[in-house]
Amino acid sequence: MVTTGGSAGVGGWLCKDYPQLQPILSLVFGPSEAGTVAGEIVQAKAALKKKAVGAVTSAAAGPGVYRVRVDRVQLDPKSFTLGRTVDVQARVRRVGADDVETVVWESRGFGENLAVVGRDELSASWSNRPFEVEWRRGDRFMIEAYDGRAGLFSSSQTFRMARRDTDGFPLTSGEFPLEPDGRIHPGTDPSRNRVTLASRRAGDSPEGRDDPTPRDAPSPARARRGPDLPAEVAERPILLR
């Protein structure tokens, strides 16, 4: 029991916490081997702890449903023409293992984020607009930041989060660089193009789901009858008199 650990939690770590047990090990194994046995038990304990932590971490970052927030997007103003009005927007795309691409979140529906280059900071936050997305092994995600006001007479500048080589959920919490797509303006500072994410695992993926519609697909909304009327207003019959 002393050497195996048992239910009392004895072993090498007890020699550390309870030095009075060291003579017992010495009597059983001898002075030289007692220290070796204690050391091996300590190493076994550390290895078991490492595996347990790894298993918990893997489960927490494994496939499932995740709740994600795009807390902040910041762009380098030198990537745009001085004096131009920029509408800072972002979107999240998912590319499944079957190479089917879908937009799982788009900021444009929440309004404009206008800033004048050279006067204002080119940044936006959607901390109050979280979304849930289901992630399976093999799914890839792309985050894009862009100017929502770019049109026929102005070039569009897009910034993308670099692809991350990870076995876990790709949109983990943290700050990540955004790389410009296409021509880079002279004098720009790429390090100023950043996106900050906050995410957590919200649950397991639904099992045995027959509905091919992804969990994060927007549900169809009924057309509004006016700017102040809710979409859920019941239809009324037309009365003919």
Tab-separated table of N, CA and C in Angstrom, residues 98-196:
chain	number	residue	atom	x	y	z
A	98	ASP	N	-16.382	19.258	-47.099
A	98	ASP	CA	-16.810	18.987	-48.473
A	98	ASP	C	-16.592	20.189	-49.386
A	99	ASP	N	-15.859	21.205	-48.881
A	99	ASP	CA	-15.520	22.424	-49.623
A	99	ASP	C	-16.736	23.306	-49.925
A	100	VAL	N	-17.840	23.075	-49.237
A	100	VAL	CA	-19.006	23.957	-49.371
A	100	VAL	C	-18.805	25.164	-48.449
A	101	GLU	N	-18.919	26.369	-49.014
A	101	GLU	CA	-18.658	27.599	-48.269
A	101	GLU	C	-19.966	28.290	-47.910
A	102	THR	N	-20.074	28.721	-46.653
A	102	THR	CA	-21.248	29.436	-46.186
A	102	THR	C	-20.815	30.618	-45.328
A	103	VAL	N	-21.621	31.682	-45.335
A	103	VAL	CA	-21.403	32.826	-44.448
A	103	VAL	C	-22.180	32.565	-43.169
A	104	VAL	N	-21.461	32.467	-42.052
A	104	VAL	CA	-22.120	32.151	-40.783
A	104	VAL	C	-22.416	33.398	-39.956
A	105	TRP	N	-21.787	34.517	-40.283
A	105	TRP	CA	-22.046	35.763	-39.557
A	105	TRP	C	-21.623	36.937	-40.422
A	106	GLU	N	-22.445	37.997	-40.413
A	106	GLU	CA	-22.171	39.191	-41.211
A	106	GLU	C	-22.545	40.408	-40.387
A	107	SER	N	-21.642	41.363	-40.274
A	107	SER	CA	-21.888	42.540	-39.436
A	107	SER	C	-22.727	43.603	-40.133
A	108	ARG	N	-22.817	43.528	-41.428
A	108	ARG	CA	-23.438	44.611	-42.185
A	108	ARG	C	-24.896	44.840	-41.796
A	109	GLY	N	-25.574	43.777	-41.385
A	109	GLY	CA	-26.971	43.912	-41.002
A	109	GLY	C	-27.181	44.674	-39.705
A	110	PHE	N	-26.112	44.957	-38.972
A	110	PHE	CA	-26.228	45.669	-37.701
A	110	PHE	C	-25.969	47.169	-37.835
A	111	GLY	N	-25.783	47.656	-39.051
A	111	GLY	CA	-25.581	49.081	-39.260
A	111	GLY	C	-24.178	49.431	-39.713
A	112	GLU	N	-24.002	50.706	-40.027
A	112	GLU	CA	-22.710	51.195	-40.514
A	112	GLU	C	-21.772	51.541	-39.362
A	113	ASN	N	-20.486	51.473	-39.650
A	113	ASN	CA	-19.432	51.898	-38.721
A	113	ASN	C	-18.519	52.844	-39.489
A	114	LEU	N	-18.950	54.116	-39.584
A	114	LEU	CA	-18.278	55.081	-40.448
A	114	LEU	C	-17.117	55.752	-39.731
A	115	ALA	N	-16.062	55.991	-40.486
A	115	ALA	CA	-14.881	56.695	-39.977
A	115	ALA	C	-14.203	57.378	-41.151
A	116	VAL	N	-13.673	58.562	-40.897
A	116	VAL	CA	-12.969	59.334	-41.919
A	116	VAL	C	-11.475	59.088	-41.768
A	117	VAL	N	-10.851	58.647	-42.835
A	117	VAL	CA	-9.421	58.350	-42.816
A	117	VAL	C	-8.624	59.621	-42.536
A	118	GLY	N	-7.739	59.545	-41.553
A	118	GLY	CA	-6.930	60.695	-41.170
A	118	GLY	C	-7.526	61.486	-40.027
A	119	ARG	N	-8.787	61.232	-39.709
A	119	ARG	CA	-9.424	61.941	-38.599
A	119	ARG	C	-9.891	60.990	-37.505
A	120	ASP	N	-10.434	59.851	-37.908
A	120	ASP	CA	-11.008	58.903	-36.956
A	120	ASP	C	-10.211	57.599	-36.932
A	121	GLU	N	-10.384	56.879	-35.845
A	121	GLU	CA	-9.791	55.546	-35.749
A	121	GLU	C	-10.643	54.577	-36.552
A	122	LEU	N	-10.001	53.770	-37.372
A	122	LEU	CA	-10.723	52.802	-38.194
A	122	LEU	C	-10.901	51.506	-37.395
A	123	SER	N	-11.963	51.469	-36.607
A	123	SER	CA	-12.216	50.301	-35.773
A	123	SER	C	-13.714	50.134	-35.575
A	124	ALA	N	-14.096	48.943	-35.190
A	124	ALA	CA	-15.499	48.631	-34.919
A	124	ALA	C	-15.555	47.471	-33.943
A	125	SER	N	-16.667	47.397	-33.203
A	125	SER	CA	-16.847	46.328	-32.220
A	125	SER	C	-18.264	45.793	-32.315
A	126	TRP	N	-18.373	44.469	-32.199
A	126	TRP	CA	-19.684	43.812	-32.184
A	126	TRP	C	-19.760	42.879	-30.986
A	127	SER	N	-19.333	43.365	-29.834
A	127	SER	CA	-19.335	42.540	-28.620
A	127	SER	C	-20.740	42.118	-28.218
A	128	ASN	N	-21.729	42.910	-28.592
A	128	ASN	CA	-23.114	42.590	-28.239
A	128	ASN	C	-23.831	41.820	-29.347
A	129	ARG	N	-23.084	41.320	-30.324
A	129	ARG	CA	-23.654	40.562	-31.436
A	129	ARG	C	-22.998	39.192	-31.564
A	130	PRO	N	-23.068	38.355	-30.534
A	130	PRO	CA	-22.438	37.031	-30.633
A	130	PRO	C	-23.237	36.118	-31.560
A	131	PHE	N	-22.591	35.077	-31.994
A	131	PHE	CA	-23.254	34.089	-32.826
A	131	PHE	C	-22.771	32.700	-32.412
A	132	GLU	N	-23.581	31.696	-32.725
A	132	GLU	CA	-23.218	30.314	-32.450
A	132	GLU	C	-22.960	29.586	-33.764
A	133	VAL	N	-21.949	28.760	-33.750
A	133	VAL	CA	-21.575	28.027	-34.952
A	133	VAL	C	-21.179	26.612	-34.550
A	134	GLU	N	-21.565	25.661	-35.373
A	134	GLU	CA	-21.188	24.277	-35.129
A	134	GLU	C	-19.891	23.972	-35.875
A	135	TRP	N	-18.945	23.404	-35.155
A	135	TRP	CA	-17.650	23.082	-35.752
A	135	TRP	C	-17.434	21.578	-35.723
A	136	ARG	N	-17.079	21.043	-36.901
A	136	ARG	CA	-16.719	19.634	-37.031
A	136	ARG	C	-15.276	19.536	-37.509
A	137	ARG	N	-14.659	18.403	-37.283
A	137	ARG	CA	-13.294	18.183	-37.753
A	137	ARG	C	-13.254	18.363	-39.271
A	138	GLY	N	-12.308	19.139	-39.732
A	138	GLY	CA	-12.182	19.393	-41.161
A	138	GLY	C	-12.777	20.717	-41.590
A	139	ASP	N	-13.594	21.344	-40.732
A	139	ASP	CA	-14.148	22.655	-41.063
A	139	ASP	C	-13.078	23.734	-40.918
A	140	ARG	N	-13.066	24.672	-41.870
A	140	ARG	CA	-12.177	25.832	-41.789
A	140	ARG	C	-13.008	27.112	-41.714
A	141	PHE	N	-12.442	28.131	-41.070
A	141	PHE	CA	-13.137	29.403	-40.928
A	141	PHE	C	-12.252	30.534	-41.468
A	142	MET	N	-12.901	31.509	-42.078
A	142	MET	CA	-12.208	32.691	-42.570
A	142	MET	C	-12.913	33.926	-42.022
A	143	ILE	N	-12.132	34.829	-41.442
A	143	ILE	CA	-12.658	36.114	-40.977
A	143	ILE	C	-12.155	37.190	-41.916
A	144	GLU	N	-13.079	38.006	-42.408
A	144	GLU	CA	-12.739	39.078	-43.340
A	144	GLU	C	-13.204	40.413	-42.770
A	145	ALA	N	-12.365	41.412	-42.875
A	145	ALA	CA	-12.729	42.791	-42.588
A	145	ALA	C	-12.632	43.576	-43.888
A	146	TYR	N	-13.580	44.478	-44.114
A	146	TYR	CA	-13.611	45.174	-45.397
A	146	TYR	C	-14.331	46.512	-45.259
A	147	ASP	N	-14.231	47.321	-46.301
A	147	ASP	CA	-14.908	48.610	-46.366
A	147	ASP	C	-16.271	48.417	-47.010
A	148	GLY	N	-17.322	48.613	-46.234
A	148	GLY	CA	-18.666	48.419	-46.740
A	148	GLY	C	-19.121	49.487	-47.714
A	149	ARG	N	-18.362	50.580	-47.838
A	149	ARG	CA	-18.751	51.657	-48.748
A	149	ARG	C	-18.050	51.560	-50.101
A	150	ALA	N	-17.184	50.586	-50.249
A	150	ALA	CA	-16.501	50.421	-51.532
A	150	ALA	C	-17.523	50.080	-52.602
A	151	GLY	N	-17.382	50.712	-53.743
A	151	GLY	CA	-18.338	50.486	-54.806
A	151	GLY	C	-17.705	50.552	-56.175
A	152	LEU	N	-18.487	51.036	-57.129
A	152	LEU	CA	-18.050	51.041	-58.529
A	152	LEU	C	-16.853	51.962	-58.743
A	153	PHE	N	-16.816	53.095	-58.045
A	153	PHE	CA	-15.769	54.089	-58.279
A	153	PHE	C	-14.707	54.098	-57.177
A	154	SER	N	-14.722	53.114	-56.319
A	154	SER	CA	-13.689	53.019	-55.275
A	154	SER	C	-13.292	51.560	-55.110
A	155	SER	N	-12.005	51.343	-54.976
A	155	SER	CA	-11.497	49.983	-54.868
A	155	SER	C	-11.799	49.420	-53.484
A	156	SER	N	-12.077	48.143	-53.450
A	156	SER	CA	-12.379	47.472	-52.189
A	156	SER	C	-11.101	46.910	-51.581
A	157	GLN	N	-10.887	47.190	-50.298
A	157	GLN	CA	-9.727	46.666	-49.580
A	157	GLN	C	-10.232	45.647	-48.562
A	158	THR	N	-9.767	44.410	-48.691
A	158	THR	CA	-10.206	43.336	-47.807
A	158	THR	C	-9.022	42.819	-47.004
A	159	PHE	N	-9.283	42.478	-45.739
A	159	PHE	CA	-8.260	41.943	-44.846
A	159	PHE	C	-8.767	40.613	-44.302
A	160	ARG	N	-7.909	39.600	-44.283
A	160	ARG	CA	-8.305	38.270	-43.860
A	160	ARG	C	-7.395	37.765	-42.741
A	161	MET	N	-8.007	37.084	-41.795
A	161	MET	CA	-7.225	36.461	-40.729
A	161	MET	C	-6.486	35.267	-41.302
A	162	ALA	N	-5.203	35.184	-41.031
A	162	ALA	CA	-4.384	34.109	-41.573
A	162	ALA	C	-4.891	32.758	-41.080
A	163	ARG	N	-4.787	31.745	-41.953
A	163	ARG	CA	-5.223	30.403	-41.586
A	163	ARG	C	-4.342	29.869	-40.471
A	164	ARG	N	-4.999	29.287	-39.467
A	164	ARG	CA	-4.278	28.769	-38.310
A	164	ARG	C	-4.216	27.247	-38.373
A	165	ASP	N	-3.018	26.705	-38.152
A	165	ASP	CA	-2.836	25.262	-38.098
A	165	ASP	C	-3.042	24.802	-36.657
A	166	THR	N	-4.241	24.341	-36.361
A	166	THR	CA	-4.569	23.910	-35.010
A	166	THR	C	-5.502	22.720	-35.077
A	167	ASP	N	-5.408	21.849	-34.077
A	167	ASP	CA	-6.295	20.694	-34.004
A	167	ASP	C	-7.612	21.039	-33.321
A	168	GLY	N	-7.656	22.210	-32.664
A	168	GLY	CA	-8.848	22.620	-31.956
A	168	GLY	C	-9.693	23.598	-32.752
A	169	PHE	N	-10.655	24.186	-32.086
A	169	PHE	CA	-11.548	25.147	-32.715
A	169	PHE	C	-10.746	26.322	-33.253
A	170	PRO	N	-10.892	26.676	-34.533
A	170	PRO	CA	-10.024	27.715	-35.125
A	170	PRO	C	-10.278	29.122	-34.595
A	171	LEU	N	-11.494	29.410	-34.127
A	171	LEU	CA	-11.826	30.776	-33.698
A	171	LEU	C	-11.737	30.907	-32.187
A	172	THR	N	-10.580	30.552	-31.635
A	172	THR	CA	-10.391	30.661	-30.196
A	172	THR	C	-10.240	32.121	-29.782
A	173	SER	N	-10.383	32.383	-28.488
A	173	SER	CA	-10.246	33.742	-27.970
A	173	SER	C	-8.816	34.246	-28.157
A	174	GLY	N	-8.704	35.526	-28.462
A	174	GLY	CA	-7.384	36.131	-28.624
A	174	GLY	C	-7.390	37.211	-29.685
A	175	GLU	N	-6.227	37.811	-29.869
A	175	GLU	CA	-6.037	38.843	-30.887
A	175	GLU	C	-5.191	38.256	-32.019
A	176	PHE	N	-5.639	38.467	-33.263
A	176	PHE	CA	-4.982	37.853	-34.400
A	176	PHE	C	-4.767	38.886	-35.511
A	177	PRO	N	-3.687	38.735	-36.282
A	177	PRO	CA	-3.416	39.686	-37.369
A	177	PRO	C	-4.358	39.469	-38.547
A	178	LEU	N	-4.606	40.560	-39.256
A	178	LEU	CA	-5.379	40.527	-40.495
A	178	LEU	C	-4.442	40.887	-41.637
A	179	GLU	N	-4.404	40.043	-42.627
A	179	GLU	CA	-3.503	40.260	-43.754
A	179	GLU	C	-4.260	40.897	-44.912
A	180	PRO	N	-3.719	41.985	-45.497
A	180	PRO	CA	-4.399	42.628	-46.639
A	180	PRO	C	-4.430	41.719	-47.846
A	181	ASP	N	-5.546	41.768	-48.547
A	181	ASP	CA	-5.702	40.977	-49.749
A	181	ASP	C	-5.478	41.872	-50.961
A	182	GLY	N	-4.520	41.512	-51.788
A	182	GLY	CA	-4.232	42.322	-52.969
A	182	GLY	C	-3.086	43.290	-52.725
A	183	ARG	N	-3.129	44.400	-53.439
A	183	ARG	CA	-2.030	45.373	-53.400
A	183	ARG	C	-1.949	46.059	-52.045
A	184	ILE	N	-0.729	46.154	-51.520
A	184	ILE	CA	-0.488	46.805	-50.235
A	184	ILE	C	-0.066	48.245	-50.481
A	185	HIS	N	-0.746	49.183	-49.847
A	185	HIS	CA	-0.408	50.592	-50.021
A	185	HIS	C	0.956	50.903	-49.410
A	186	PRO	N	1.749	51.765	-50.050
A	186	PRO	CA	3.055	52.138	-49.497
A	186	PRO	C	2.899	52.812	-48.132
A	187	GLY	N	3.794	52.494	-47.215
A	187	GLY	CA	3.791	53.121	-45.899
A	187	GLY	C	2.836	52.510	-44.907
A	188	THR	N	2.141	51.442	-45.275
A	188	THR	CA	1.196	50.836	-44.349
A	188	THR	C	1.921	50.044	-43.269
A	189	ASP	N	1.251	49.879	-42.146
A	189	ASP	CA	1.794	49.108	-41.025
A	189	ASP	C	0.899	47.891	-40.824
A	190	PRO	N	1.271	46.734	-41.365
A	190	PRO	CA	0.407	45.549	-41.282
A	190	PRO	C	0.058	45.152	-39.855
A	191	SER	N	0.916	45.481	-38.895
A	191	SER	CA	0.648	45.090	-37.513
A	191	SER	C	-0.559	45.808	-36.928
A	192	ARG	N	-1.030	46.857	-37.576
A	192	ARG	CA	-2.180	47.606	-37.061
A	192	ARG	C	-3.506	47.000	-37.521
A	193	ASN	N	-3.451	46.016	-38.387
A	193	ASN	CA	-4.659	45.329	-38.826
A	193	ASN	C	-4.866	44.113	-37.929
A	194	ARG	N	-5.862	44.205	-37.028
A	194	ARG	CA	-6.049	43.169	-36.028
A	194	ARG	C	-7.528	42.851	-35.848
A	195	VAL	N	-7.794	41.635	-35.392
A	195	VAL	CA	-9.138	41.238	-34.993
A	195	VAL	C	-9.042	40.553	-33.635
A	196	THR	N	-9.977	40.886	-32.738
A	196	THR	CA	-10.002	40.311	-31.406
A	196	THR	C	-11.273	39.483	-31.253
